[in-house]
Amino acid sequence: GLVNNKYNESKAKYSLIVLLMAKAAAGKNQMKGEREVDGIYPSQRSLAEITEIIHMAQMIHTGVVNLAEPITSEDDKELQLGNKMAVLIGDFLLAKASTGLAKLDNTQVVQLMSEAISELMEGEFLHSTVHDVIKVECKDYVNLWKQRTFLRKGSLLSKSCQSVLKLVNHDQELQMIANNFGRYLAYTQQLSLELKALQLDDTGSQVNNTSLTAFLALQNCKDTSALLTSNTEFYKHQKETLDEVKDIYETFKWKLLDYLKHFQDGDAKSALEKIVMTNVNEVEMFDLQAMK
Amino acid sequence: LQYNQAYYIFGRAIANRFCTKAQTYQQPDASFNKELSILLTNIRKELVTLLPQLQEISNYLFDERGKQIRPMLVYLMAKACNYHTDPENKSTLTNSQSAIGVISEMIHTASLIHDDVIDAAHIRRGKPTINSIWGQRKAILTGDYILSRATIALSKLRNERVVKVLSQVLDDLVQGEFMQLGSKEDRGERFNHYIKKTFRKTASLMACSCQAVAILSDPLNQFLHDIAFNFGMHFGISFQLIDDLLDFIASDDIMGKPTSTDLQLGLATAPVLYASDQFPELDSMIVRRFTHSGDVQRAREIVDQSDGMNQTKRLAYFHRDEAIRFISQLGESIERNALIQLSDDIVTRQK
């Protein structure tokens, strides 16, 4: 089978999700010429790989740490070399992604995936810290969080899910469903990550947070200065906020399961359902008391 | 007169002298300048974002200060190809061809931004580099942003072949940069390595942009595509050779960036490589990338004494001649002749 049960589904890689999506939609299109294996065409495998490559490049380029120039100390010189390699390796990966996309002979897919990369980069310039967010004084913090998560994670996942269907001429409606599925899956993965981080933070130190929890706390709690000095103790007492987070999570979950109804039953669809539910279980098990 | 305006009028004067047919075009000067001025506007359109800081940084290097060789090249090549394909029609630029100019300038600028991070440069075109103002991280991410928007514009041309040709450039740019990191010990291979690196880093973008507009001009004419590619390649190599030469000759105020930068970065370019034939003491300096104190100074002195600069110039002339040889095979037009003139100008320029 395609899915290894020992695999940690909540950390399912982009490429896995893209492939599962391809397989779950198999049989609904009229693609001739390419030979499919296990319901997946070679071009689709290529796209899954490209998606992972782009993700890697994003990690590497965003992981760079600023060094004050001119660089004089020996330690800094080593870090500088690290940055140099980060730029080059990231560029190498992006170039491979570009030439790979070009070979797929589908300019719409090239456009979609390039838009994803562009949005990834935009995400890095959007409200990086809680201080930025407070300055914005927005009315709808949930949307702000969604916007941010979309740019940084949702864009790549949603557009690659859409592209993998577009490659084999699935109809537009199904493509959009795949797109939305990817987007909401990214939301749930991000939420699950944030809650885990909250749970595990045993230092009691300041939680530098742009998590949904922090955003909602901001919306609920009028005293923003408390938020700025917040630590896990602070969040422990935010039962109302945490319940709200769980509710929002529920809506995401239902949307995701709804989207999946459009695909045919089989290995791939079950695997995707499992991925959705694993995230959900993690969130449902999130326990205020267990926060250290 | 600005460099590019003067050059264009010049080209026309030459064309008028050698043309045997009456060319009945619109005023080429006016339309060319118009093209250039809307280039920057078009680039800005591609870069629009709601995020203010990203907007600011992405627009930063798209000002009047660049030499804009690449857009000029694309513009002229497109028109020369169009004339060659269909002499009866006024060789107007199609929208797609115009877009190639925008795209290649964006790719070029994005690579400059990353180069400045890698080289820890503080000045570019007479003003502070992006990394020195906003830090390396944002410089890298902005470069990626610009590149991705160039690819989006490219995909919108809906031409798979052109997408393939220009995507290859990205690969070449990175490979060229890696080649620059490594080096060949063997003296025999050193020069080939340098020329190959030069192709990848500089000439590839020019060659592929030329090829792209040729494809758009006449999709089935392989002869045309090859001419365009070869012209761009030789043009680019001679361009870079002169650039490397000027690094030794020019002083700081003319170039807009500090000179002897290649040596200071540990790079051995054509003048040094040629000089090492006469002065083997350069060999060990090349291998250690001029890191010992006094190396840069000593290397400069040796190059001055040697025949290295003249040999570099002769090689540049060779590539210029090759470029001209290829482009002359196109039907005669003002733009084709302008390209011939441009090839010559490239090797006689001061900056």
XYZ file of C-alpha atoms in Angstrom:
643
model
C 0.000 0.000 0.000
C 0.872 3.585 -0.396
C 0.571 4.486 3.247
C 2.856 3.173 5.942
C 0.848 2.874 9.114
C 3.818 3.684 11.259
C 4.152 7.008 9.511
C 3.414 10.018 11.674
C 0.407 11.276 9.815
C 0.143 14.570 11.549
C 3.483 15.498 10.061
C 2.517 14.154 6.653
C 4.782 15.707 4.109
C 3.449 17.829 1.294
C 4.518 15.287 -1.301
C 2.569 12.523 0.399
C -0.604 14.577 0.493
C -0.206 15.572 -3.146
C 0.206 11.947 -4.196
C -2.742 10.809 -2.109
C -4.840 13.523 -3.676
C -3.822 12.360 -7.142
C -4.729 8.823 -6.328
C -7.993 9.686 -4.626
C -9.134 11.479 -7.751
C -7.971 8.753 -10.134
C -10.397 7.354 -12.607
C -12.382 10.539 -13.035
C -10.394 12.009 -15.882
C -9.672 11.230 -19.485
C -5.920 11.406 -19.737
C -4.274 9.581 -22.567
C -0.650 9.051 -23.443
C 1.067 8.827 -20.095
C 1.187 5.498 -18.348
C -0.229 5.509 -14.895
C 1.068 3.363 -12.082
C -1.195 2.749 -9.082
C -3.553 5.437 -10.315
C -0.782 8.044 -10.434
C 0.798 9.470 -13.574
C 4.527 10.232 -13.902
C 3.849 13.952 -14.220
C 1.960 13.846 -10.945
C 4.839 12.148 -9.181
C 7.106 14.794 -10.569
C 4.866 17.519 -9.214
C 4.820 15.943 -5.752
C 8.593 15.938 -5.784
C 8.705 19.535 -6.964
C 6.358 20.538 -4.149
C 8.703 19.031 -1.592
C 11.684 20.739 -3.248
C 9.971 24.117 -3.039
C 9.135 23.481 0.604
C 12.774 22.659 1.313
C 13.972 25.784 -0.428
C 11.510 27.816 1.613
C 12.844 26.299 4.858
C 16.422 26.987 3.869
C 15.956 30.563 2.713
C 13.717 31.565 5.585
C 16.129 29.949 8.020
C 18.864 32.466 7.278
C 19.914 34.596 10.215
C 20.947 38.189 9.638
C 24.589 38.985 10.233
C 25.803 42.492 10.788
C 28.019 43.632 7.966
C 30.935 44.091 7.516
C 31.782 40.688 8.870
C 34.875 40.698 10.999
C 34.868 38.115 13.794
C 35.945 34.559 13.041
C 32.680 33.136 14.370
C 30.705 35.457 12.169
C 32.815 34.423 9.200
C 31.673 30.842 9.672
C 28.075 31.913 9.977
C 28.542 33.976 6.836
C 29.703 30.887 5.001
C 26.596 29.139 6.277
C 24.417 31.911 4.913
C 26.244 31.818 1.593
C 25.569 28.102 1.267
C 21.956 28.622 2.311
C 21.429 31.117 -0.506
C 23.081 28.878 -3.070
C 21.436 25.661 -2.050
C 18.033 27.303 -1.845
C 18.580 28.820 -5.287
C 19.693 25.465 -6.618
C 16.499 23.857 -5.370
C 14.300 26.617 -6.758
C 16.025 26.320 -10.119
C 15.428 22.567 -10.133
C 11.797 23.210 -9.291
C 11.527 25.694 -12.168
C 13.093 23.467 -14.788
C 11.029 20.553 -13.476
C 7.835 22.581 -13.790
C 8.784 23.688 -17.300
C 9.128 20.049 -18.350
C 5.532 19.316 -17.351
C 4.410 21.236 -20.461
C 1.562 22.891 -18.637
C 1.899 26.637 -18.300
C -1.111 26.899 -16.001
C 0.588 24.617 -13.517
C 3.784 26.669 -13.830
C 1.710 29.748 -13.050
C -0.019 28.193 -10.040
C 3.162 26.869 -8.481
C 5.008 30.121 -9.099
C 2.149 31.983 -7.454
C 2.600 29.656 -4.492
C 6.280 30.536 -4.243
C 5.467 34.222 -4.508
C 2.929 33.879 -1.697
C 5.400 31.966 0.469
C 7.749 34.925 0.248
C 4.976 37.418 0.884
C 4.118 35.479 4.034
C 7.489 36.319 5.484
C 6.738 40.006 5.322
C 3.345 39.780 6.970
C 3.084 40.539 10.653
C 5.983 38.539 11.932
C 5.549 39.161 15.618
C 2.802 39.782 18.115
C 3.957 43.394 18.318
C 3.267 43.822 14.597
C -0.172 42.351 15.074
C -1.061 44.617 17.935
C -0.095 47.613 15.856
C -2.501 46.511 13.160
C -5.528 46.736 15.470
C -7.690 44.591 13.309
C -11.224 43.533 13.975
C -11.116 39.942 12.872
C -8.124 38.163 14.287
C -9.175 34.773 13.062
C -9.020 36.017 9.507
C -5.659 37.574 10.136
C -4.343 34.268 11.394
C -5.861 32.468 8.422
C -4.317 34.967 6.027
C -0.909 34.524 7.573
C -1.124 30.752 7.676
C -2.359 30.705 4.119
C 0.595 32.649 2.800
C 3.189 30.680 4.724
C 1.813 27.180 4.403
C -1.625 26.988 2.850
C -0.636 28.454 -0.472
C 1.842 25.761 -1.403
C -0.322 22.900 -0.202
C -3.526 24.167 -1.793
C -1.980 25.028 -5.127
C -0.032 21.808 -5.410
C -3.187 19.793 -4.690
C -4.977 21.756 -7.376
C -2.077 21.432 -9.815
C -1.759 17.697 -9.449
C -5.356 17.361 -10.609
C -4.954 19.975 -13.307
C -2.056 18.025 -14.785
C -4.362 15.193 -15.798
C -7.280 17.369 -16.848
C -9.641 16.863 -13.956
C -12.517 19.274 -14.126
C -12.250 22.721 -12.629
C -14.718 22.024 -9.845
C -12.741 19.104 -8.494
C -9.561 21.138 -8.790
C -11.032 23.840 -6.560
C -12.150 21.252 -4.038
C -8.600 19.906 -3.925
C -7.337 23.448 -3.549
C -9.632 24.124 -0.597
C -8.795 20.806 0.967
C -5.103 21.648 0.875
C -5.749 25.063 2.361
C -7.789 23.834 5.303
C -5.424 20.964 5.912
C -2.663 23.513 6.267
C -4.762 25.414 8.792
C -5.309 22.299 10.878
C -1.656 21.278 10.694
C -0.584 24.728 11.805
C -3.078 24.779 14.658
C -1.997 21.365 15.811
C 1.633 22.501 15.799
C 0.841 25.612 17.785
C -1.077 23.781 20.465
C 1.653 21.212 20.805
C 4.190 23.988 21.252
C 2.042 25.505 23.965
C 1.685 22.197 25.702
C 5.356 21.396 25.679
C 6.719 24.732 26.713
C 7.903 23.986 30.189
C 10.229 26.873 30.583
C 7.398 29.187 31.586
C 9.155 31.781 29.501
C 7.472 34.252 27.248
C 5.603 32.567 24.481
C 6.416 34.682 21.466
C 3.256 33.910 19.751
C 1.482 34.584 16.578
C -0.611 31.535 17.157
C -4.358 31.512 16.814
C -4.559 31.225 20.570
C -2.599 34.404 20.986
C -4.675 36.184 18.399
C -7.922 35.185 20.023
C -6.598 36.092 23.437
C -5.836 39.470 21.960
C -9.343 39.775 20.729
C -10.838 38.689 24.032
C -8.578 40.272 26.509
C -8.527 44.026 26.426
C -5.265 44.298 28.245
C -2.711 43.906 25.483
C 0.201 44.493 27.808
C -0.635 41.246 29.548
C -0.392 39.508 26.215
C 3.043 40.909 25.535
C 4.405 39.523 28.777
C 2.432 36.332 28.506
C 3.762 32.915 29.206
C 2.173 29.508 29.486
C 0.705 30.430 32.872
C -1.220 33.163 31.154
C -2.673 30.785 28.585
C -3.625 28.231 31.190
C -6.135 30.658 32.505
C -7.554 31.467 29.118
C -10.097 28.678 29.118
C -12.550 30.701 27.100
C -9.977 31.379 24.422
C -8.884 27.777 24.234
C -12.444 26.576 23.884
C -12.888 29.012 21.052
C -9.796 27.586 19.382
C -11.198 24.099 19.639
C -14.489 25.224 18.114
C -12.725 26.790 15.191
C -10.809 23.609 14.784
C -14.043 21.630 14.634
C -15.301 23.741 11.750
C -12.064 23.112 9.859
C -12.390 19.406 10.436
C -15.924 19.229 9.109
C -15.007 21.217 6.054
C -12.153 18.854 5.330
C -14.266 15.728 5.682
C -16.884 17.363 3.499
C -14.382 18.004 0.730
C -13.237 14.430 0.883
C -16.756 13.220 0.107
C -16.184 14.302 -3.495
C -13.516 11.692 -3.969
C -14.041 8.027 -4.493
C -13.600 5.497 -1.741
C -10.325 3.648 -1.603
C -6.884 3.493 -0.017
C -5.990 7.054 -0.798
C -9.194 8.593 0.461
C -8.981 6.612 3.704
C -5.418 7.706 4.183
C -6.418 11.334 3.759
C -9.245 10.899 6.216
C -6.799 9.386 8.656
C -4.501 12.365 8.272
C -7.336 14.766 8.986
C -8.489 12.788 12.028
C -5.007 12.425 13.481
C -4.666 16.168 13.654
C -8.113 16.404 15.153
C -7.369 13.843 17.832
C -4.274 15.741 18.816
C -6.266 18.892 19.216
C -9.104 17.231 21.060
C -6.631 15.694 23.438
C -5.127 19.043 24.166
C -5.453 19.377 27.840
C -5.254 22.552 29.829
C -4.076 20.689 32.902
C -1.375 18.946 30.958
C 0.231 22.283 30.124
C 3.368 22.501 32.159
C 22.990 62.276 -24.221
C 22.477 59.225 -22.106
C 24.426 56.130 -23.076
C 21.525 54.243 -24.570
C 20.047 57.135 -26.486
C 23.400 58.022 -28.018
C 23.989 54.464 -28.950
C 20.710 54.127 -30.738
C 21.058 57.244 -32.837
C 24.571 56.094 -33.692
C 23.288 52.778 -34.852
C 20.848 54.468 -37.127
C 23.555 56.644 -38.619
C 25.597 53.552 -39.429
C 22.560 51.839 -40.853
C 21.824 54.788 -43.102
C 25.354 54.676 -44.438
C 25.320 50.992 -45.297
C 21.698 50.401 -46.134
C 20.985 49.760 -49.766
C 17.228 49.794 -49.433
C 15.133 52.614 -48.188
C 13.896 51.752 -44.772
C 10.483 53.188 -44.236
C 9.918 52.697 -40.536
C 8.514 54.835 -37.842
C 11.080 56.889 -36.014
C 12.979 54.078 -34.298
C 14.548 56.372 -31.711
C 11.234 57.519 -30.383
C 9.665 54.081 -30.227
C 12.747 52.594 -28.637
C 12.867 55.153 -25.866
C 9.190 54.685 -25.339
C 9.744 50.940 -24.939
C 12.433 51.463 -22.360
C 10.399 53.851 -20.299
C 7.443 51.533 -20.187
C 9.706 48.612 -19.282
C 10.135 49.859 -15.743
C 6.425 50.533 -15.468
C 5.693 47.003 -16.637
C 8.150 45.519 -14.178
C 6.511 47.449 -11.370
C 3.130 46.105 -12.438
C 4.389 42.555 -12.068
C 5.694 43.240 -8.581
C 2.575 44.721 -7.014
C 1.912 43.390 -3.525
C -0.142 44.523 -0.554
C 2.822 44.256 1.759
C 4.498 47.647 1.986
C 8.006 46.631 2.941
C 8.191 43.929 0.314
C 6.928 46.457 -2.237
C 9.578 48.941 -1.236
C 12.435 46.475 -1.405
C 11.359 44.870 -4.672
C 11.127 48.217 -6.432
C 14.431 49.429 -5.034
C 16.757 48.332 -7.836
C 14.308 49.009 -10.656
C 15.295 52.577 -11.280
C 16.961 54.426 -14.118
C 20.465 53.562 -13.056
C 20.975 50.167 -14.640
C 22.634 49.982 -18.029
C 19.536 48.220 -19.378
C 21.615 46.305 -21.899
C 19.391 43.285 -21.653
C 16.124 45.029 -22.499
C 17.871 46.796 -25.379
C 19.172 43.483 -26.635
C 15.776 41.850 -26.419
C 14.042 44.769 -28.091
C 16.481 44.934 -30.990
C 16.701 41.181 -31.461
C 12.929 40.877 -31.516
C 12.589 43.532 -34.168
C 15.484 42.153 -36.199
C 13.876 38.703 -36.126
C 10.469 40.087 -36.995
C 11.917 41.910 -39.974
C 13.798 38.802 -41.073
C 10.622 36.752 -40.838
C 8.374 39.229 -42.607
C 10.132 42.175 -44.277
C 6.938 43.623 -45.648
C 5.457 44.378 -42.272
C 6.760 47.039 -39.980
C 8.758 44.986 -37.535
C 6.620 45.822 -34.537
C 7.277 44.179 -31.227
C 4.583 41.798 -30.059
C 3.342 41.954 -26.479
C 4.933 38.608 -25.749
C 8.292 39.785 -26.999
C 7.992 42.888 -24.906
C 7.272 40.675 -21.908
C 10.521 38.767 -22.496
C 12.363 42.037 -21.922
C 10.525 42.525 -18.645
C 11.103 38.944 -17.552
C 14.805 38.838 -18.323
C 15.441 42.113 -16.537
C 13.614 40.780 -13.477
C 15.627 37.550 -13.513
C 18.826 39.535 -13.861
C 17.997 41.839 -10.967
C 16.942 38.983 -8.692
C 20.281 37.293 -9.320
C 22.120 40.543 -8.554
C 20.331 40.791 -5.225
C 21.416 37.280 -4.267
C 24.946 37.908 -5.546
C 25.213 40.933 -3.274
C 24.243 38.798 -0.272
C 26.774 36.140 -1.209
C 29.537 38.685 -1.761
C 28.531 40.777 1.262
C 28.578 43.774 -1.087
C 27.660 47.200 0.237
C 27.287 49.219 -2.966
C 25.364 48.473 -6.143
C 24.859 50.976 -8.963
C 25.976 53.811 -6.750
C 23.627 53.151 -3.854
C 23.625 50.855 -0.796
C 22.770 47.218 -1.397
C 19.515 45.714 -0.205
C 21.301 43.457 2.274
C 23.123 46.377 3.817
C 19.887 48.254 4.435
C 17.341 45.547 5.225
C 19.558 42.582 6.142
C 20.473 39.408 4.317
C 17.303 37.493 5.072
C 14.920 39.987 3.514
C 17.266 40.464 0.583
C 17.189 36.748 -0.150
C 13.431 36.484 0.189
C 12.838 39.548 -1.979
C 15.087 38.079 -4.653
C 13.003 34.919 -4.546
C 9.846 36.992 -4.763
C 11.018 38.873 -7.847
C 12.075 35.631 -9.495
C 8.744 33.979 -8.804
C 6.856 36.916 -10.294
C 9.072 36.755 -13.365
C 8.131 33.096 -13.724
C 4.451 33.946 -13.358
C 4.757 36.516 -16.153
C 6.592 33.905 -18.219
C 3.893 31.291 -17.726
C 1.216 33.766 -18.823
C 2.756 33.826 -22.309
C 1.263 30.326 -22.635
C 4.241 29.091 -24.626
C 5.782 25.910 -23.240
C 8.928 26.193 -25.306
C 9.713 29.706 -24.193
C 9.068 28.691 -20.580
C 11.595 25.865 -20.940
C 14.213 28.108 -22.540
C 14.055 30.773 -19.855
C 13.788 28.324 -16.947
C 17.077 26.846 -18.077
C 18.655 30.226 -17.337
C 17.851 29.870 -13.646
C 19.673 26.568 -13.575
C 22.652 28.087 -15.392
C 22.822 31.043 -13.036
C 23.058 28.813 -9.985
C 25.522 26.419 -11.597
C 27.651 29.405 -12.571
C 27.651 30.611 -8.999
C 28.685 27.163 -7.753
C 31.424 27.035 -10.360
C 32.732 30.277 -8.988
C 33.008 28.732 -5.543
C 35.077 25.843 -6.756
C 38.192 25.976 -8.877
C 40.298 23.853 -11.126
C 43.864 23.160 -10.032
C 45.020 22.219 -13.507
C 46.191 25.296 -15.393
C 44.986 23.882 -18.662
C 41.424 23.479 -17.440
C 41.347 26.756 -15.588
C 40.589 28.939 -18.555
C 37.874 26.673 -19.904
C 36.316 26.605 -16.483
C 36.319 30.397 -16.432
C 34.697 30.698 -19.862
C 32.060 28.124 -18.982
C 31.315 29.946 -15.760
C 31.093 33.207 -17.702
C 28.604 31.683 -20.076
C 26.420 30.451 -17.256
C 26.504 33.562 -15.146
C 26.191 36.191 -17.867
C 25.778 34.972 -21.401
C 23.103 32.386 -20.754
C 20.424 34.909 -19.868
C 21.239 36.990 -22.938
C 21.409 33.994 -25.263
C 18.162 32.516 -23.978
C 16.244 35.808 -24.070
C 17.348 36.300 -27.668
C 16.345 32.767 -28.490
C 12.971 33.300 -26.820
C 12.064 36.342 -28.902
C 13.213 34.488 -32.012
C 10.888 31.615 -31.153
C 8.042 34.064 -30.646
C 8.869 35.694 -33.961
C 8.783 32.499 -36.009
C 8.161 29.309 -34.069
C 9.260 26.916 -36.802
C 12.429 28.582 -37.983
C 15.192 26.736 -36.117
C 17.824 28.612 -38.109
C 16.533 31.881 -36.672
C 16.495 30.535 -33.131
C 20.071 29.300 -33.418
C 21.312 32.607 -34.817
C 19.647 34.482 -32.003
C 21.035 32.152 -29.359
C 24.569 32.227 -30.744
C 24.527 35.976 -31.088
C 23.409 36.358 -27.486
C 26.017 33.919 -26.271
C 28.988 35.574 -27.960
C 27.688 38.999 -27.109
C 27.383 38.003 -23.473
C 30.836 36.498 -23.275
C 32.479 39.551 -24.804
C 30.421 41.739 -22.471
C 31.663 39.885 -19.405
C 35.252 39.834 -20.613
C 35.242 43.598 -20.883
C 33.567 43.798 -17.476
C 36.400 41.722 -16.027
C 38.916 43.925 -17.799
C 37.350 47.128 -16.519
C 37.627 45.771 -12.999
C 41.361 46.262 -13.405
C 41.367 49.529 -15.257
C 38.535 51.697 -14.108
C 38.639 53.712 -10.960
C 35.912 53.890 -8.373
C 33.946 56.935 -9.472
C 33.224 55.803 -13.015
C 31.920 52.322 -12.354
C 29.507 52.871 -9.504
C 30.989 49.958 -7.588
C 34.447 49.622 -6.065
C 36.999 47.958 -8.315
C 39.484 45.159 -7.924
C 36.392 43.528 -6.492
C 37.101 40.316 -8.379
C 40.516 39.956 -6.812
C 39.190 40.863 -3.413
C 36.562 38.170 -3.786
C 39.269 35.706 -4.664
C 38.246 35.421 -8.297
C 40.784 34.942 -11.048
C 39.408 36.397 -14.251
C 40.773 36.528 -17.792
C 43.445 39.224 -17.286
C 44.890 37.342 -14.307
C 44.661 33.956 -15.991
C 46.450 35.231 -19.074
C 49.052 37.011 -16.945
C 49.798 33.792 -15.084
C 51.179 32.341 -18.315
C 53.935 34.926 -18.263
C 54.260 35.226 -14.488
C 53.942 31.830 -12.787
C 54.184 33.441 -9.375
C 50.500 34.237 -9.844
C 49.670 30.529 -9.716
C 49.940 30.120 -5.990
C 48.074 33.370 -5.431
C 45.262 32.121 -7.653
C 45.042 28.850 -5.772
C 44.879 30.589 -2.413
C 42.421 33.093 -3.864
C 44.515 36.140 -3.093
C 43.978 35.757 0.625
C 47.485 36.566 1.802
C 48.058 40.168 2.680
C 49.509 42.065 -0.261
C 48.246 39.495 -2.791
C 45.638 41.768 -4.338
C 48.102 44.608 -4.742
C 50.818 42.368 -6.148
C 48.430 40.668 -8.555
C 47.296 44.031 -9.871
C 50.872 45.074 -10.439
C 51.691 41.901 -12.306
C 48.626 42.181 -14.510
C 49.596 45.765 -15.342
C 53.055 44.637 -16.382
C 51.841 41.652 -18.339
C 50.093 41.244 -21.641
C 47.006 39.936 -19.808
C 44.755 42.901 -20.473
C 45.551 43.035 -24.169
C 44.929 39.341 -24.544
C 41.617 39.734 -22.768
C 40.690 42.520 -25.127
C 41.598 40.387 -28.133
C 39.427 37.561 -26.874
C 36.574 40.001 -26.401
C 37.055 41.177 -29.980
C 36.976 37.582 -31.156
C 33.612 37.023 -29.513
C 32.329 40.321 -30.836
C 33.311 39.227 -34.326
C 31.542 35.925 -33.835
C 28.426 37.707 -32.644
C 28.493 39.965 -35.695
C 29.101 37.020 -37.970
C 25.946 35.326 -36.716
C 23.662 38.318 -36.667
C 24.716 39.380 -40.173
C 22.924 36.355 -41.487
C 19.615 37.991 -40.730
C 17.857 40.120 -43.290
C 19.195 43.641 -43.168
C 17.234 45.993 -40.982
C 17.935 49.015 -38.828
C 17.672 46.858 -35.747
C 20.027 44.216 -37.076
C 22.581 46.877 -37.852
C 22.025 48.407 -34.468
C 22.889 45.055 -32.898
C 26.100 45.013 -34.895
C 26.894 48.465 -33.636
C 25.984 47.478 -30.081
C 28.341 44.503 -30.218
C 31.139 46.852 -31.079
C 30.163 49.403 -28.490
C 30.276 46.745 -25.802
C 33.951 46.118 -26.339
C 34.964 49.747 -26.599
C 33.053 51.045 -23.595
C 34.484 52.663 -20.518
C 31.952 51.451 -17.965
